[in-house]
Amino acid sequence: MDNYPLLNIFWTMLELFLWILWFFLLFKIITDIFRSEDMGGWGKAGWTIFVILLPFLGVLVYLIARGGSMHQRDAEQARKADAAFQDYVRRAAGTGGASSGGGAGSTGHVEDLAKLADLKSSGALSEEEYQRAKEKLLA
């Protein structure tokens, strides 16, 4: 290591960083190609072959031709994932409106159970009536 100057160490680190950056960009573009809904199968195959066979030129041409809309596809994918997560949370909590099996249309099981507990604590329902209503609601 004595014959390897400090400037060469910095140069090697820069080259390593650029290679990592290059592979990140290449994987990002390949992911964008396959995620794109406005391209057909032949277009995706063509871009993939172009990017793999001529990687530097292919990536640069792809960024020039389709790079401006990459963020739109990313944002749309994020919106879809967020909507799917929100729908899952609503269904899991039982407050999903039409997707829930609750009695009063948009009220879910959670609200109905809370109402039953309030009725029981106020004395409007006996323990036996509360248990039957709860079993019917959860069935």
mmCIF file with all atom_site columns, C-alpha atoms in Angstrom:
data_model
loop_
_atom_site.group_PDB
_atom_site.id
_atom_site.type_symbol
_atom_site.label_atom_id
_atom_site.label_alt_id
_atom_site.label_comp_id
_atom_site.label_asym_id
_atom_site.label_entity_id
_atom_site.label_seq_id
_atom_site.pdbx_PDB_ins_code
_atom_site.Cartn_x
_atom_site.Cartn_y
_atom_site.Cartn_z
_atom_site.occupancy
_atom_site.B_iso_or_equiv
_atom_site.pdbx_formal_charge
_atom_site.auth_seq_id
_atom_site.auth_comp_id
_atom_site.auth_asym_id
_atom_site.auth_atom_id
_atom_site.pdbx_PDB_model_num
ATOM 1   C CA . MET A 1 1   ? 0.000   0.000   0.000   1.00 0.00 ? 1   MET A CA 1
ATOM 2   C CA . ASP A 1 2   ? 2.988   2.297   0.226   1.00 0.00 ? 2   ASP A CA 1
ATOM 3   C CA . ASN A 1 3   ? 3.189   2.704   -3.536  1.00 0.00 ? 3   ASN A CA 1
ATOM 4   C CA . TYR A 1 4   ? -0.530  3.626   -3.940  1.00 0.00 ? 4   TYR A CA 1
ATOM 5   C CA . PRO A 1 5   ? -0.854  7.418   -3.573  1.00 0.00 ? 5   PRO A CA 1
ATOM 6   C CA . LEU A 1 6   ? -3.728  9.135   -1.825  1.00 0.00 ? 6   LEU A CA 1
ATOM 7   C CA . LEU A 1 7   ? -5.024  10.662  -5.067  1.00 0.00 ? 7   LEU A CA 1
ATOM 8   C CA . ASN A 1 8   ? -5.351  7.189   -6.590  1.00 0.00 ? 8   ASN A CA 1
ATOM 9   C CA . ILE A 1 9   ? -7.429  6.096   -3.612  1.00 0.00 ? 9   ILE A CA 1
ATOM 10  C CA . PHE A 1 10  ? -9.815  9.016   -4.213  1.00 0.00 ? 10  PHE A CA 1
ATOM 11  C CA . TRP A 1 11  ? -9.931  8.196   -7.935  1.00 0.00 ? 11  TRP A CA 1
ATOM 12  C CA . THR A 1 12  ? -10.737 4.531   -7.190  1.00 0.00 ? 12  THR A CA 1
ATOM 13  C CA . MET A 1 13  ? -13.497 5.579   -4.788  1.00 0.00 ? 13  MET A CA 1
ATOM 14  C CA . LEU A 1 14  ? -14.958 7.882   -7.453  1.00 0.00 ? 14  LEU A CA 1
ATOM 15  C CA . GLU A 1 15  ? -14.930 5.073   -10.014 1.00 0.00 ? 15  GLU A CA 1
ATOM 16  C CA . LEU A 1 16  ? -16.629 2.725   -7.549  1.00 0.00 ? 16  LEU A CA 1
ATOM 17  C CA . PHE A 1 17  ? -19.268 5.335   -6.770  1.00 0.00 ? 17  PHE A CA 1
ATOM 18  C CA . LEU A 1 18  ? -19.916 5.916   -10.490 1.00 0.00 ? 18  LEU A CA 1
ATOM 19  C CA . TRP A 1 19  ? -20.301 2.176   -11.124 1.00 0.00 ? 19  TRP A CA 1
ATOM 20  C CA . ILE A 1 20  ? -22.798 1.866   -8.278  1.00 0.00 ? 20  ILE A CA 1
ATOM 21  C CA . LEU A 1 21  ? -24.662 4.902   -9.618  1.00 0.00 ? 21  LEU A CA 1
ATOM 22  C CA . TRP A 1 22  ? -24.635 3.419   -13.108 1.00 0.00 ? 22  TRP A CA 1
ATOM 23  C CA . PHE A 1 23  ? -26.104 0.089   -11.967 1.00 0.00 ? 23  PHE A CA 1
ATOM 24  C CA . PHE A 1 24  ? -28.751 1.880   -9.923  1.00 0.00 ? 24  PHE A CA 1
ATOM 25  C CA . LEU A 1 25  ? -29.745 3.907   -12.984 1.00 0.00 ? 25  LEU A CA 1
ATOM 26  C CA . LEU A 1 26  ? -29.762 0.812   -15.196 1.00 0.00 ? 26  LEU A CA 1
ATOM 27  C CA . PHE A 1 27  ? -32.041 -1.108  -12.802 1.00 0.00 ? 27  PHE A CA 1
ATOM 28  C CA . LYS A 1 28  ? -34.296 1.937   -12.415 1.00 0.00 ? 28  LYS A CA 1
ATOM 29  C CA . ILE A 1 29  ? -34.706 2.200   -16.185 1.00 0.00 ? 29  ILE A CA 1
ATOM 30  C CA . ILE A 1 30  ? -35.366 -1.514  -16.643 1.00 0.00 ? 30  ILE A CA 1
ATOM 31  C CA . THR A 1 31  ? -37.982 -1.321  -13.876 1.00 0.00 ? 31  THR A CA 1
ATOM 32  C CA . ASP A 1 32  ? -39.535 1.710   -15.553 1.00 0.00 ? 32  ASP A CA 1
ATOM 33  C CA . ILE A 1 33  ? -39.659 -0.101  -18.905 1.00 0.00 ? 33  ILE A CA 1
ATOM 34  C CA . PHE A 1 34  ? -41.600 -3.030  -17.480 1.00 0.00 ? 34  PHE A CA 1
ATOM 35  C CA . ARG A 1 35  ? -43.868 -0.874  -15.306 1.00 0.00 ? 35  ARG A CA 1
ATOM 36  C CA . SER A 1 36  ? -44.875 1.418   -18.160 1.00 0.00 ? 36  SER A CA 1
ATOM 37  C CA . GLU A 1 37  ? -48.479 0.845   -19.212 1.00 0.00 ? 37  GLU A CA 1
ATOM 38  C CA . ASP A 1 38  ? -48.333 3.043   -22.316 1.00 0.00 ? 38  ASP A CA 1
ATOM 39  C CA . MET A 1 39  ? -45.859 0.741   -24.105 1.00 0.00 ? 39  MET A CA 1
ATOM 40  C CA . GLY A 1 40  ? -46.711 -2.534  -25.730 1.00 0.00 ? 40  GLY A CA 1
ATOM 41  C CA . GLY A 1 41  ? -44.752 -5.752  -25.524 1.00 0.00 ? 41  GLY A CA 1
ATOM 42  C CA . TRP A 1 42  ? -42.648 -5.039  -28.616 1.00 0.00 ? 42  TRP A CA 1
ATOM 43  C CA . GLY A 1 43  ? -41.724 -1.595  -27.339 1.00 0.00 ? 43  GLY A CA 1
ATOM 44  C CA . LYS A 1 44  ? -40.676 -3.023  -23.985 1.00 0.00 ? 44  LYS A CA 1
ATOM 45  C CA . ALA A 1 45  ? -38.667 -5.754  -25.680 1.00 0.00 ? 45  ALA A CA 1
ATOM 46  C CA . GLY A 1 46  ? -36.974 -3.238  -27.971 1.00 0.00 ? 46  GLY A CA 1
ATOM 47  C CA . TRP A 1 47  ? -36.018 -0.871  -25.174 1.00 0.00 ? 47  TRP A CA 1
ATOM 48  C CA . THR A 1 48  ? -34.775 -3.757  -23.016 1.00 0.00 ? 48  THR A CA 1
ATOM 49  C CA . ILE A 1 49  ? -32.585 -5.140  -25.809 1.00 0.00 ? 49  ILE A CA 1
ATOM 50  C CA . PHE A 1 50  ? -31.295 -1.640  -26.596 1.00 0.00 ? 50  PHE A CA 1
ATOM 51  C CA . VAL A 1 51  ? -30.457 -0.943  -22.951 1.00 0.00 ? 51  VAL A CA 1
ATOM 52  C CA . ILE A 1 52  ? -28.767 -4.324  -22.445 1.00 0.00 ? 52  ILE A CA 1
ATOM 53  C CA . LEU A 1 53  ? -26.795 -4.517  -25.714 1.00 0.00 ? 53  LEU A CA 1
ATOM 54  C CA . LEU A 1 54  ? -25.681 -0.875  -25.778 1.00 0.00 ? 54  LEU A CA 1
ATOM 55  C CA . PRO A 1 55  ? -25.893 0.063   -22.103 1.00 0.00 ? 55  PRO A CA 1
ATOM 56  C CA . PHE A 1 56  ? -24.398 3.558   -22.088 1.00 0.00 ? 56  PHE A CA 1
ATOM 57  C CA . LEU A 1 57  ? -26.062 4.722   -25.284 1.00 0.00 ? 57  LEU A CA 1
ATOM 58  C CA . GLY A 1 58  ? -29.310 2.887   -24.495 1.00 0.00 ? 58  GLY A CA 1
ATOM 59  C CA . VAL A 1 59  ? -29.675 4.439   -21.057 1.00 0.00 ? 59  VAL A CA 1
ATOM 60  C CA . LEU A 1 60  ? -28.877 7.930   -22.312 1.00 0.00 ? 60  LEU A CA 1
ATOM 61  C CA . VAL A 1 61  ? -31.319 7.641   -25.224 1.00 0.00 ? 61  VAL A CA 1
ATOM 62  C CA . TYR A 1 62  ? -34.010 6.278   -22.886 1.00 0.00 ? 62  TYR A CA 1
ATOM 63  C CA . LEU A 1 63  ? -33.501 9.171   -20.472 1.00 0.00 ? 63  LEU A CA 1
ATOM 64  C CA . ILE A 1 64  ? -33.761 11.665  -23.333 1.00 0.00 ? 64  ILE A CA 1
ATOM 65  C CA . ALA A 1 65  ? -36.797 10.007  -24.943 1.00 0.00 ? 65  ALA A CA 1
ATOM 66  C CA . ARG A 1 66  ? -38.827 8.899   -21.913 1.00 0.00 ? 66  ARG A CA 1
ATOM 67  C CA . GLY A 1 67  ? -37.064 10.313  -18.866 1.00 0.00 ? 67  GLY A CA 1
ATOM 68  C CA . GLY A 1 68  ? -39.458 13.231  -18.460 1.00 0.00 ? 68  GLY A CA 1
ATOM 69  C CA . SER A 1 69  ? -42.382 10.942  -17.692 1.00 0.00 ? 69  SER A CA 1
ATOM 70  C CA . MET A 1 70  ? -40.539 8.561   -15.367 1.00 0.00 ? 70  MET A CA 1
ATOM 71  C CA . HIS A 1 71  ? -41.586 10.588  -12.315 1.00 0.00 ? 71  HIS A CA 1
ATOM 72  C CA . GLN A 1 72  ? -45.224 10.482  -13.446 1.00 0.00 ? 72  GLN A CA 1
ATOM 73  C CA . ARG A 1 73  ? -45.135 6.693   -13.593 1.00 0.00 ? 73  ARG A CA 1
ATOM 74  C CA . ASP A 1 74  ? -43.450 6.601   -10.166 1.00 0.00 ? 74  ASP A CA 1
ATOM 75  C CA . ALA A 1 75  ? -46.098 8.922   -8.704  1.00 0.00 ? 75  ALA A CA 1
ATOM 76  C CA . GLU A 1 76  ? -48.927 6.887   -10.240 1.00 0.00 ? 76  GLU A CA 1
ATOM 77  C CA . GLN A 1 77  ? -47.452 3.681   -8.827  1.00 0.00 ? 77  GLN A CA 1
ATOM 78  C CA . ALA A 1 78  ? -47.187 5.309   -5.394  1.00 0.00 ? 78  ALA A CA 1
ATOM 79  C CA . ARG A 1 79  ? -50.819 6.508   -5.605  1.00 0.00 ? 79  ARG A CA 1
ATOM 80  C CA . LYS A 1 80  ? -52.005 3.014   -6.516  1.00 0.00 ? 80  LYS A CA 1
ATOM 81  C CA . ALA A 1 81  ? -50.021 1.433   -3.681  1.00 0.00 ? 81  ALA A CA 1
ATOM 82  C CA . ASP A 1 82  ? -51.364 4.017   -1.210  1.00 0.00 ? 82  ASP A CA 1
ATOM 83  C CA . ALA A 1 83  ? -54.939 3.480   -2.369  1.00 0.00 ? 83  ALA A CA 1
ATOM 84  C CA . ALA A 1 84  ? -54.549 -0.295  -2.064  1.00 0.00 ? 84  ALA A CA 1
ATOM 85  C CA . PHE A 1 85  ? -53.128 0.102   1.446   1.00 0.00 ? 85  PHE A CA 1
ATOM 86  C CA . GLN A 1 86  ? -55.929 2.455   2.512   1.00 0.00 ? 86  GLN A CA 1
ATOM 87  C CA . ASP A 1 87  ? -58.524 0.036   1.119   1.00 0.00 ? 87  ASP A CA 1
ATOM 88  C CA . TYR A 1 88  ? -56.890 -2.830  3.001   1.00 0.00 ? 88  TYR A CA 1
ATOM 89  C CA . VAL A 1 89  ? -56.919 -0.854  6.243   1.00 0.00 ? 89  VAL A CA 1
ATOM 90  C CA . ARG A 1 90  ? -60.596 0.035   5.789   1.00 0.00 ? 90  ARG A CA 1
ATOM 91  C CA . ARG A 1 91  ? -61.542 -3.582  5.097   1.00 0.00 ? 91  ARG A CA 1
ATOM 92  C CA . ALA A 1 92  ? -59.441 -4.871  8.006   1.00 0.00 ? 92  ALA A CA 1
ATOM 93  C CA . ALA A 1 93  ? -61.018 -2.358  10.385  1.00 0.00 ? 93  ALA A CA 1
ATOM 94  C CA . GLY A 1 94  ? -64.465 -3.120  9.048   1.00 0.00 ? 94  GLY A CA 1
ATOM 95  C CA . THR A 1 95  ? -65.253 0.484   8.110   1.00 0.00 ? 95  THR A CA 1
ATOM 96  C CA . GLY A 1 96  ? -65.059 0.145   4.335   1.00 0.00 ? 96  GLY A CA 1
ATOM 97  C CA . GLY A 1 97  ? -68.547 1.273   3.410   1.00 0.00 ? 97  GLY A CA 1
ATOM 98  C CA . ALA A 1 98  ? -69.894 -1.042  0.742   1.00 0.00 ? 98  ALA A CA 1
ATOM 99  C CA . SER A 1 99  ? -67.135 -3.597  1.301   1.00 0.00 ? 99  SER A CA 1
ATOM 100 C CA . SER A 1 100 ? -68.015 -4.066  4.981   1.00 0.00 ? 100 SER A CA 1
ATOM 101 C CA . GLY A 1 101 ? -70.771 -6.317  6.114   1.00 0.00 ? 101 GLY A CA 1
ATOM 102 C CA . GLY A 1 102 ? -71.984 -3.830  8.716   1.00 0.00 ? 102 GLY A CA 1
ATOM 103 C CA . GLY A 1 103 ? -75.638 -3.414  9.406   1.00 0.00 ? 103 GLY A CA 1
ATOM 104 C CA . ALA A 1 104 ? -76.201 0.257   8.668   1.00 0.00 ? 104 ALA A CA 1
ATOM 105 C CA . GLY A 1 105 ? -74.629 0.682   5.257   1.00 0.00 ? 105 GLY A CA 1
ATOM 106 C CA . SER A 1 106 ? -71.484 2.705   5.844   1.00 0.00 ? 106 SER A CA 1
ATOM 107 C CA . THR A 1 107 ? -70.985 1.855   9.532   1.00 0.00 ? 107 THR A CA 1
ATOM 108 C CA . GLY A 1 108 ? -68.562 -0.940  10.224  1.00 0.00 ? 108 GLY A CA 1
ATOM 109 C CA . HIS A 1 109 ? -68.219 -3.598  12.868  1.00 0.00 ? 109 HIS A CA 1
ATOM 110 C CA . VAL A 1 110 ? -66.095 -1.387  15.073  1.00 0.00 ? 110 VAL A CA 1
ATOM 111 C CA . GLU A 1 111 ? -68.733 1.318   15.384  1.00 0.00 ? 111 GLU A CA 1
ATOM 112 C CA . ASP A 1 112 ? -71.492 -1.256  15.886  1.00 0.00 ? 112 ASP A CA 1
ATOM 113 C CA . LEU A 1 113 ? -69.564 -2.975  18.667  1.00 0.00 ? 113 LEU A CA 1
ATOM 114 C CA . ALA A 1 114 ? -68.932 0.377   20.328  1.00 0.00 ? 114 ALA A CA 1
ATOM 115 C CA . LYS A 1 115 ? -72.668 1.180   20.182  1.00 0.00 ? 115 LYS A CA 1
ATOM 116 C CA . LEU A 1 116 ? -73.500 -2.207  21.703  1.00 0.00 ? 116 LEU A CA 1
ATOM 117 C CA . ALA A 1 117 ? -71.005 -1.631  24.515  1.00 0.00 ? 117 ALA A CA 1
ATOM 118 C CA . ASP A 1 118 ? -72.536 1.801   25.186  1.00 0.00 ? 118 ASP A CA 1
ATOM 119 C CA . LEU A 1 119 ? -76.028 0.310   25.292  1.00 0.00 ? 119 LEU A CA 1
ATOM 120 C CA . LYS A 1 120 ? -74.883 -2.391  27.697  1.00 0.00 ? 120 LYS A CA 1
ATOM 121 C CA . SER A 1 121 ? -73.082 0.069   29.972  1.00 0.00 ? 121 SER A CA 1
ATOM 122 C CA . SER A 1 122 ? -76.131 2.367   30.063  1.00 0.00 ? 122 SER A CA 1
ATOM 123 C CA . GLY A 1 123 ? -78.344 -0.555  31.091  1.00 0.00 ? 123 GLY A CA 1
ATOM 124 C CA . ALA A 1 124 ? -80.450 -0.653  27.931  1.00 0.00 ? 124 ALA A CA 1
ATOM 125 C CA . LEU A 1 125 ? -79.202 -4.175  27.156  1.00 0.00 ? 125 LEU A CA 1
ATOM 126 C CA . SER A 1 126 ? -78.799 -7.108  29.495  1.00 0.00 ? 126 SER A CA 1
ATOM 127 C CA . GLU A 1 127 ? -75.666 -9.266  29.395  1.00 0.00 ? 127 GLU A CA 1
ATOM 128 C CA . GLU A 1 128 ? -77.539 -11.996 27.497  1.00 0.00 ? 128 GLU A CA 1
ATOM 129 C CA . GLU A 1 129 ? -78.924 -9.544  24.902  1.00 0.00 ? 129 GLU A CA 1
ATOM 130 C CA . TYR A 1 130 ? -75.469 -7.997  24.503  1.00 0.00 ? 130 TYR A CA 1
ATOM 131 C CA . GLN A 1 131 ? -73.846 -11.398 23.882  1.00 0.00 ? 131 GLN A CA 1
ATOM 132 C CA . ARG A 1 132 ? -76.499 -12.396 21.309  1.00 0.00 ? 132 ARG A CA 1
ATOM 133 C CA . ALA A 1 133 ? -76.175 -9.076  19.455  1.00 0.00 ? 133 ALA A CA 1
ATOM 134 C CA . LYS A 1 134 ? -72.402 -9.326  19.486  1.00 0.00 ? 134 LYS A CA 1
ATOM 135 C CA . GLU A 1 135 ? -72.435 -12.899 18.146  1.00 0.00 ? 135 GLU A CA 1
ATOM 136 C CA . LYS A 1 136 ? -74.902 -11.889 15.427  1.00 0.00 ? 136 LYS A CA 1
ATOM 137 C CA . LEU A 1 137 ? -72.747 -8.915  14.454  1.00 0.00 ? 137 LEU A CA 1
ATOM 138 C CA . LEU A 1 138 ? -69.528 -10.907 14.306  1.00 0.00 ? 138 LEU A CA 1
ATOM 139 C CA . ALA A 1 139 ? -71.046 -13.854 12.446  1.00 0.00 ? 139 ALA A CA 1
#
